[in-house]
Amino acid sequence: RAVLSASNVISPNYFRSLCNQDQHLIDGCRKALASVGYIHLPDFVTQNSVQTMITEVKCLENHPLAFPSHESHNIFLQDLDTAETPSPIQQTLFQSSKKLIAADMIDLTSPANVLYNWDPFRAFVQSCFNLASLHLSGDKQGKFYYNVFRSGNQLGWHFDRSEYSISLILKGAESGGAFQFIPNSREAFTQKHTFPDNLTEEFTVQSEDKLTGGSLYLFAGNRSLHRVAPVVDGWRANIIFTFNSEPNQTLNEYTLRKFFGRTD
């Protein structure tokens, strides 16, 4: 496969903005992240790149190393075995299931690899989240990875452990699979004793129902309760990019087994 450059992967307007580190774009992203912890940048990558990555997902989804992840967790992603006296809200469990395709399975010529390793993209993310430093991950599996959601798959309600996440949508489901979140809700749920029977009666739930391929999402997921609703029809795919505050950081064996089912 021909080697791509960033100019072939990123849409022209965004390519120019990132090359110039457009302060107007960065300021807009910072403002949105400060207020609701979320920004949607539609058509961030070209549709040719989206289709190339969808083809990769289809080719790799049934590979023996593609990992079907199934997990029960509470909203804080806590290990209840270490909790002294879990409260009812800590004992309320949600289900998450998907298939993960690790970076070491993805071709070096993939648009995913090109985008991840393009320095202006990393610098842009660093500026949007107003971080003192940001480096490429040293982890060959976890530096980026495809998430694939088929019928019945979902991410249950939770807060992320990390301060930020970077997600590129490749394909939305025909029905279901919406990204839903409650902005700046961590303090409210930390103070709650039980999980609400009806979230929408107590909170305003924002929902991205029509996810379009090529959209980039920047999200402060440790501040806002969020989920991917169960896929009802069709399938959903996205790619997660991982950067770190220190260079050459890698995942520990426990995390590698949990996310990718292997350590090598």
XYZ file of C-alpha atoms in Angstrom:
264
model
C 0.000 0.000 0.000
C 1.242 3.488 -0.861
C 2.620 5.530 2.024
C 0.276 8.355 3.002
C 1.227 11.765 4.312
C -0.779 13.788 6.808
C -2.023 16.000 3.980
C -3.724 12.916 2.484
C -5.302 11.920 5.795
C -6.521 15.162 7.359
C -9.148 17.327 5.680
C -7.572 20.378 3.986
C -9.018 23.027 6.319
C -7.891 21.199 9.436
C -4.539 20.339 7.877
C -3.818 24.035 7.320
C -5.069 24.949 10.788
C -2.901 22.353 12.495
C 0.169 23.235 10.427
C -0.249 26.821 11.604
C -1.498 25.870 15.099
C -4.468 28.179 14.429
C -5.063 30.051 17.691
C -8.687 30.840 16.822
C -9.467 27.116 16.484
C -7.505 26.267 19.633
C -9.255 28.992 21.656
C -12.653 27.718 20.513
C -11.780 24.180 21.549
C -10.467 25.355 24.921
C -13.650 27.311 25.578
C -15.880 24.339 24.806
C -13.738 21.965 26.874
C -13.790 24.378 29.811
C -17.566 24.749 29.720
C -18.880 21.263 28.883
C -15.697 19.179 28.630
C -16.422 18.188 25.041
C -15.697 19.307 21.484
C -16.813 17.811 18.167
C -14.744 18.522 15.040
C -16.675 17.146 12.035
C -14.903 15.940 8.884
C -11.519 16.071 10.602
C -10.119 13.389 8.317
C -10.899 12.699 4.669
C -13.552 10.194 3.685
C -10.936 8.203 1.767
C -9.038 7.779 5.030
C -12.228 6.792 6.848
C -12.987 4.116 4.266
C -9.418 2.807 4.426
C -9.654 2.421 8.204
C -13.097 0.794 7.992
C -11.600 -1.741 5.578
C -8.802 -2.377 8.092
C -11.341 -2.951 10.853
C -13.271 -5.444 8.723
C -10.065 -7.306 7.870
C -8.801 -7.424 11.461
C -12.006 -7.822 13.478
C -11.945 -11.625 13.321
C -8.166 -11.938 13.660
C -7.159 -14.212 16.580
C -5.445 -11.270 18.318
C -8.517 -9.014 18.171
C -9.782 -9.054 21.760
C -13.473 -9.359 22.726
C -13.709 -7.349 25.942
C -16.538 -7.932 28.438
C -16.520 -6.081 31.731
C -18.714 -5.268 34.737
C -17.843 -2.008 36.488
C -19.215 0.819 38.573
C -19.315 4.427 37.408
C -15.943 5.210 39.035
C -14.185 2.147 37.521
C -13.145 1.140 41.027
C -11.792 -2.204 42.154
C -14.407 -3.088 44.762
C -12.120 -5.725 46.273
C -10.009 -2.900 47.687
C -12.932 -0.743 48.889
C -13.507 -0.883 52.659
C -17.294 -0.419 52.695
C -18.694 0.166 49.202
C -21.734 2.419 49.073
C -24.809 1.422 47.037
C -23.715 3.641 44.149
C -20.305 1.955 44.179
C -22.002 -1.443 44.111
C -24.206 -0.544 41.137
C -22.640 -2.301 38.160
C -22.855 -1.572 34.450
C -21.867 -3.751 31.512
C -19.375 -2.892 28.772
C -18.546 -5.018 25.745
C -16.681 -4.403 22.502
C -13.832 -5.766 20.410
C -10.414 -4.084 20.526
C -7.842 -4.082 17.731
C -4.446 -3.008 19.069
C -1.988 -0.698 17.330
C 0.561 -3.455 16.726
C -1.988 -5.182 14.476
C -2.467 -2.109 12.279
C -0.323 -1.490 9.200
C 2.345 1.204 9.439
C 0.895 2.813 6.312
C -2.563 3.109 7.897
C -4.091 6.598 8.185
C -4.333 5.829 11.915
C -0.554 5.533 12.160
C 0.027 8.596 10.003
C -2.296 10.784 12.070
C -1.010 9.547 15.428
C 2.633 10.176 14.541
C 2.108 13.581 12.913
C 3.573 16.042 15.411
C 1.171 18.967 14.702
C -1.726 16.672 15.697
C -0.116 15.929 19.057
C 0.692 19.638 19.529
C -2.915 20.545 18.710
C -4.296 18.120 21.301
C -1.830 19.443 23.870
C -2.910 23.030 23.199
C -6.645 22.256 23.267
C -6.392 20.564 26.670
C -3.899 23.229 27.815
C -1.369 20.620 28.947
C 2.187 21.402 30.015
C 3.539 18.450 28.042
C 2.250 15.666 25.823
C 4.180 12.781 24.296
C 3.590 9.787 22.074
C 2.925 6.608 24.006
C 5.711 4.057 24.195
C 3.193 1.226 24.214
C 3.108 -0.783 20.992
C -0.432 -2.053 21.644
C -2.145 0.799 23.457
C -0.840 3.896 21.682
C -3.992 3.757 19.573
C -6.608 1.096 18.956
C -9.860 0.412 17.156
C -13.063 -0.132 19.148
C -15.728 -2.198 17.387
C -19.301 -2.382 18.674
C -21.684 -4.933 17.202
C -25.345 -5.517 18.109
C -25.767 -5.498 21.895
C -22.299 -4.073 22.565
C -22.048 -0.928 24.673
C -19.992 1.065 27.157
C -21.828 1.345 30.456
C -22.052 4.602 32.412
C -18.692 5.628 33.858
C -16.124 8.360 34.454
C -12.749 7.922 32.762
C -9.619 7.555 34.867
C -7.651 9.789 32.505
C -8.244 13.527 32.282
C -8.879 13.521 28.551
C -9.640 11.269 25.597
C -9.239 11.615 21.839
C -11.623 9.618 19.661
C -12.026 9.499 15.897
C -15.359 8.132 14.679
C -15.169 5.791 11.705
C -18.763 4.628 11.575
C -21.965 5.104 13.537
C -24.508 2.335 14.056
C -27.773 2.287 12.095
C -29.636 2.364 15.392
C -28.342 2.769 18.950
C -24.696 3.324 19.823
C -25.171 6.999 20.712
C -22.526 8.777 22.753
C -24.276 10.216 25.819
C -22.856 12.302 28.649
C -23.771 14.528 31.584
C -21.416 17.537 31.574
C -19.367 18.303 34.680
C -21.240 15.784 36.808
C -18.491 14.072 38.809
C -19.004 16.093 41.994
C -22.755 15.440 41.922
C -22.306 11.680 41.589
C -19.502 11.575 44.152
C -21.973 12.972 46.671
C -24.789 10.575 45.721
C -25.478 7.499 47.839
C -27.412 5.628 45.147
C -27.539 5.732 41.355
C -30.698 7.486 40.069
C -33.514 5.267 38.826
C -34.160 7.764 36.025
C -31.174 9.866 35.007
C -33.122 12.219 32.759
C -35.372 13.306 35.642
C -32.384 14.578 37.614
C -29.819 15.484 34.951
C -29.605 16.860 31.450
C -28.183 14.069 29.319
C -26.544 15.271 26.124
C -26.583 12.798 23.271
C -24.715 12.489 19.978
C -27.129 10.193 18.151
C -25.892 10.510 14.576
C -22.169 9.812 14.638
C -20.501 10.462 11.303
C -17.273 8.958 10.026
C -14.324 11.346 10.144
C -15.449 13.281 13.231
C -12.871 13.917 15.947
C -14.041 14.161 19.549
C -12.003 15.647 22.377
C -13.522 14.835 25.754
C -12.673 15.419 29.419
C -14.105 12.068 30.441
C -13.084 12.139 34.093
C -15.381 15.166 34.672
C -18.534 13.922 32.946
C -20.487 10.697 33.370
C -20.830 9.101 29.936
C -21.631 5.962 28.010
C -22.019 4.441 24.556
C -25.629 3.273 24.389
C -26.236 -0.333 23.289
C -25.997 -0.883 19.540
C -29.389 -2.007 18.242
C -28.809 -2.317 14.505
C -25.681 -2.178 12.367
C -22.275 -1.612 13.918
C -20.108 1.188 15.272
C -16.347 1.754 15.084
C -13.955 4.377 16.390
C -10.274 4.779 17.119
C -8.812 5.969 20.429
C -5.490 7.833 20.450
C -3.363 7.701 23.598
C -0.763 10.299 24.556
C 1.114 10.648 27.850
C 2.539 13.413 30.019
C 5.929 11.658 30.037
C 7.789 10.104 27.073
C 7.923 6.349 26.416
C 5.263 5.362 28.950
C 3.892 1.830 28.616
C 0.928 -0.068 30.048
C 1.468 -2.575 32.835
C 0.759 -6.287 32.338
C -2.596 -6.142 34.142
C -3.890 -3.341 31.877
C -2.573 -5.035 28.731
C -4.381 -8.261 29.590
C -7.567 -6.388 30.505
C -7.685 -4.335 27.287
C -5.991 -6.568 24.732
C -5.935 -10.049 26.235
C -2.152 -10.376 25.933
C 1.124 -8.843 27.054
C 3.224 -9.279 23.903
